[in-house]
XYZ file of C-alpha atoms in Angstrom:
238
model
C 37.978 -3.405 44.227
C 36.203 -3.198 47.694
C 32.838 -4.230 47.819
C 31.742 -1.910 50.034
C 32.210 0.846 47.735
C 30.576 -1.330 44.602
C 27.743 -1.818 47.109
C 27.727 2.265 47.589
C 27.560 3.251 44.138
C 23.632 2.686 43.241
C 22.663 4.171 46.657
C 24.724 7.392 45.343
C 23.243 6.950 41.862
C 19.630 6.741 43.696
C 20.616 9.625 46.023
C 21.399 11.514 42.931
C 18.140 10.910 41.501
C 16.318 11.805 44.079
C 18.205 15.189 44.528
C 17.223 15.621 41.031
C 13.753 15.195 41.464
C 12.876 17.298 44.239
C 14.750 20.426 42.292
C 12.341 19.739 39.658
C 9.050 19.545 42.026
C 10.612 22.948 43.720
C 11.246 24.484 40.022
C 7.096 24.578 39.401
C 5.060 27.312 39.904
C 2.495 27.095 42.193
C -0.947 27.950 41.517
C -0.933 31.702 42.487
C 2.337 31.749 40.223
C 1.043 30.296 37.431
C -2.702 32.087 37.511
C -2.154 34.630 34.072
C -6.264 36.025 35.095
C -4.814 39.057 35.881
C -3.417 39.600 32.389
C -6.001 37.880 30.671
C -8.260 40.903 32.487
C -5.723 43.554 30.943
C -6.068 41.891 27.311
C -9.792 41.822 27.672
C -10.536 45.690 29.430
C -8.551 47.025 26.889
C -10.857 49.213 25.460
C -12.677 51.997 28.316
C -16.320 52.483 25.748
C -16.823 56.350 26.148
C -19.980 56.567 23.944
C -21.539 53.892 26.290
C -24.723 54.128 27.283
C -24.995 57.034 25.024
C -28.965 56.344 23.510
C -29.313 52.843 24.318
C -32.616 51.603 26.496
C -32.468 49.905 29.539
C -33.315 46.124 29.103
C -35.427 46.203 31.766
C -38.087 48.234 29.797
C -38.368 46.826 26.457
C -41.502 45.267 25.827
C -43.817 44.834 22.819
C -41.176 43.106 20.848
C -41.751 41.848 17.230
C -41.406 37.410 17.036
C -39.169 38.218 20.689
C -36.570 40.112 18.677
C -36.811 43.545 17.833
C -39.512 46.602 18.221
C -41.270 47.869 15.498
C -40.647 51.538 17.383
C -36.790 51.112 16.639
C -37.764 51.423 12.606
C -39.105 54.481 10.839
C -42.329 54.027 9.853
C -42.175 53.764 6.566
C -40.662 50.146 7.220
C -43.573 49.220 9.666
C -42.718 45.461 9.268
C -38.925 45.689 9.499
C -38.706 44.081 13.007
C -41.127 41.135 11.948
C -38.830 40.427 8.465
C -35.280 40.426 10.413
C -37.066 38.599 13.539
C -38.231 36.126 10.886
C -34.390 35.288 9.610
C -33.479 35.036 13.400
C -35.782 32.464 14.545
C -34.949 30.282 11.159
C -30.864 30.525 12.340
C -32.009 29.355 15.791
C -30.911 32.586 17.330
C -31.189 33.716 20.405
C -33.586 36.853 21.380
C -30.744 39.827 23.109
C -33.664 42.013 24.375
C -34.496 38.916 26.401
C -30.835 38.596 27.345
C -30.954 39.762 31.264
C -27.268 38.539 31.709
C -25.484 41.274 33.316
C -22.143 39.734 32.915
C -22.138 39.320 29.458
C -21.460 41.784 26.748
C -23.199 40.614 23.277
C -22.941 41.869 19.514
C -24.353 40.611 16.810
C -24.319 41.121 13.071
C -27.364 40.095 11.242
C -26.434 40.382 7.325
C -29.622 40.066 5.100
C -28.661 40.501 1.297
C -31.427 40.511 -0.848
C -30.200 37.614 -3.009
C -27.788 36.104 -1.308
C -27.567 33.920 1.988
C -28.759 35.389 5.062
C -25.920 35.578 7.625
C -25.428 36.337 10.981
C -22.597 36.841 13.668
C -21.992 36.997 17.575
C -19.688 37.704 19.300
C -19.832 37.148 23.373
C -18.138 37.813 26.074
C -18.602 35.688 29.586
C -15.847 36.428 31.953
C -12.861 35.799 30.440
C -13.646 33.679 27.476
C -14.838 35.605 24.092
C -17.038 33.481 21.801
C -17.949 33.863 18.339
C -20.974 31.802 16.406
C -21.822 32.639 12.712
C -24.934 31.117 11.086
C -25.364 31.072 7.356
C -28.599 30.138 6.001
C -29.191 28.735 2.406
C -32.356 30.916 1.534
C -31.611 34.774 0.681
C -32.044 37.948 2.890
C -34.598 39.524 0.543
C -36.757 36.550 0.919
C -37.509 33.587 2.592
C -34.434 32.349 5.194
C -34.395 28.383 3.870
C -32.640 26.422 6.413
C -29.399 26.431 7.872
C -26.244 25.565 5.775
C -23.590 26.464 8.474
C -23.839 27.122 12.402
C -20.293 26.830 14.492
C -19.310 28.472 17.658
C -15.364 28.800 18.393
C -13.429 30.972 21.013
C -11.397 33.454 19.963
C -8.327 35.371 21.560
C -8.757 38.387 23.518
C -7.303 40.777 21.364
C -9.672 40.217 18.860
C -12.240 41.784 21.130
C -9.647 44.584 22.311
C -10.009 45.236 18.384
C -13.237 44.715 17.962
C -14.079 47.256 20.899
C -12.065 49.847 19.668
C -13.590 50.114 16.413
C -16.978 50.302 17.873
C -15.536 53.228 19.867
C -14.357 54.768 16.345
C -17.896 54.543 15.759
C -19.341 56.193 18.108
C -21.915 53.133 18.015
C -23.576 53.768 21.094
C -24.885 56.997 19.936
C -25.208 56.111 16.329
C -29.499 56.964 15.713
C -31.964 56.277 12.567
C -30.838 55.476 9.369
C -30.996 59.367 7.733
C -31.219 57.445 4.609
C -34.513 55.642 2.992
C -33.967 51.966 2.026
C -33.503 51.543 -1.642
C -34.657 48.772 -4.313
C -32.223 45.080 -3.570
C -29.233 45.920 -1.566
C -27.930 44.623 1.540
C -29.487 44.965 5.395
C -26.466 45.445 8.213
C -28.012 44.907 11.901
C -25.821 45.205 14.651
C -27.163 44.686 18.294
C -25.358 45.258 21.364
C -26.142 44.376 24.880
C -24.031 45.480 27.353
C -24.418 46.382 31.425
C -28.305 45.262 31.255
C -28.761 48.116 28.163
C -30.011 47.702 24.329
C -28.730 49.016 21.417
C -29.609 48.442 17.371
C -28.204 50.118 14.512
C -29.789 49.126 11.407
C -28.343 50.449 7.969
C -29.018 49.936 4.589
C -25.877 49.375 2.033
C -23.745 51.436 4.133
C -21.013 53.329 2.666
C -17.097 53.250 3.844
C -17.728 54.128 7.617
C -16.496 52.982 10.554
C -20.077 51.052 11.578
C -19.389 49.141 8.023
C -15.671 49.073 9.538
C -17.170 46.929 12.527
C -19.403 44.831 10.879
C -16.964 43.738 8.549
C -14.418 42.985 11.524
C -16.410 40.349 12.908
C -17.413 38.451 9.095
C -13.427 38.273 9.331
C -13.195 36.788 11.867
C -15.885 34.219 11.388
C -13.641 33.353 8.018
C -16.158 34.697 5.546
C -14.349 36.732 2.895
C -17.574 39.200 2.130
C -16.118 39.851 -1.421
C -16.229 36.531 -3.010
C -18.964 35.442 -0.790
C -22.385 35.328 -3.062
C -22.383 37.981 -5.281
C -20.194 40.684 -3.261
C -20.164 42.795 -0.769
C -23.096 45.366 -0.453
């Protein structure tokens, strides 16, 4: 056999090789190819919130507010005291205040879940750009009482069409425009306070063992996804 040609055959093999790598550099996307922002926007905008503002308060002129929390002019009053009782739960989970929140490029919600005998819980979802947060806080006191100290507290990121989901039922709601509680408190029962902060503007919606309605429809959206199953969760949902 010549040599010359047993000399050529590992250049060819090399050449080969070679060939075959620079397909596979010129086979991957570039940057601009591979940036999926543009989608991730279209998950995340899916839901246009017509109630919005509807009667929230600007952020910029809430004042007076009970242990940095709540005002004591968003409660009937009857409750005088309300704001000071659920601001009292808040601080124990280490929570942060949303009237102070003067992030305009955030949108907030959270659930605050105060059962009288059972543990105080609380949910909240965020979204900052285009990563959607959600941090639930479980205390081991009970939401008629005292708040004990905290049992659970995790953060995780979720997908974006949990939010899409979340925001729609919201809409279903109408929880922009949702007022007062037309009902009076009653003996035991459960506490479901859901905040919102959104464009620099406040909303609370505070309701007391609320039937099968779409604001109880919301609420219980986000306890599923934090993984709490309300119904075998202390003694029930109510």
């Amino acid at each position: 056999m010549n040599i010359k040609f047993l000399l050529l055959v590992p250049i060819f093999i090399i050449l080969l090789g070679i060939g075959a790598y620079i397909r596979l550099i010129l086979s991957i996307p570039t940057a601009e190819e591979m940036d999926v922002t543009h989608e991730i926007h279209e998950v995340l905008d899916c839901t246009e919130l017509k109630s919005f503002p509807g009667v929230s308060d600007k952020l910029s002129g809430i004042t007076n507010a009970s242990l940095g929390y709540f005002r004591e002019s968003d409660f009937p009053a009857k409750f005088d005291g309300r704001g000071s009782w659920y601001g009292k739960h808040l601080t124990a989970m280490d929570e942060p205040s949303l009237i102070a929140d003067r992030d305009l490029e955030s949108e907030v919600y959270r659930f605050l879940w105060l059962r009288t005998f059972d543990h105080p819980m609380a949910i909240r979802i965020v979204r900052s750009s285009d990563v959607v947060t959600l941090t639930v806080v479980e205390m081991t006191g009970a939401g008629g009482y005292e708040p004990g100290s905290i049992l659970l507290k995790k953060t995780k990121i979720i997908e974006g069409d949990h939010w899409c989901v979340f925001q729609k039922k919201l809409e279903t709601a109408d929880y922009w425009n949702l007022g007062a509680d037309k009902r009076l408190s009653g003996n035991d029962g459960a506490q479901w306070v859901l905040e919102g902060v959104r464009a620099g503007r406040y909303h609370m919606v505070d309701r007391w063992s609320p039937e099968e309605t779409n604001f109880r429809d919301a609420c219980l959206y986000l306890l599923e996804l934090s993984g709490v199953d309300p119904k075998t969760s202390g003694r029930g949902l109510y």
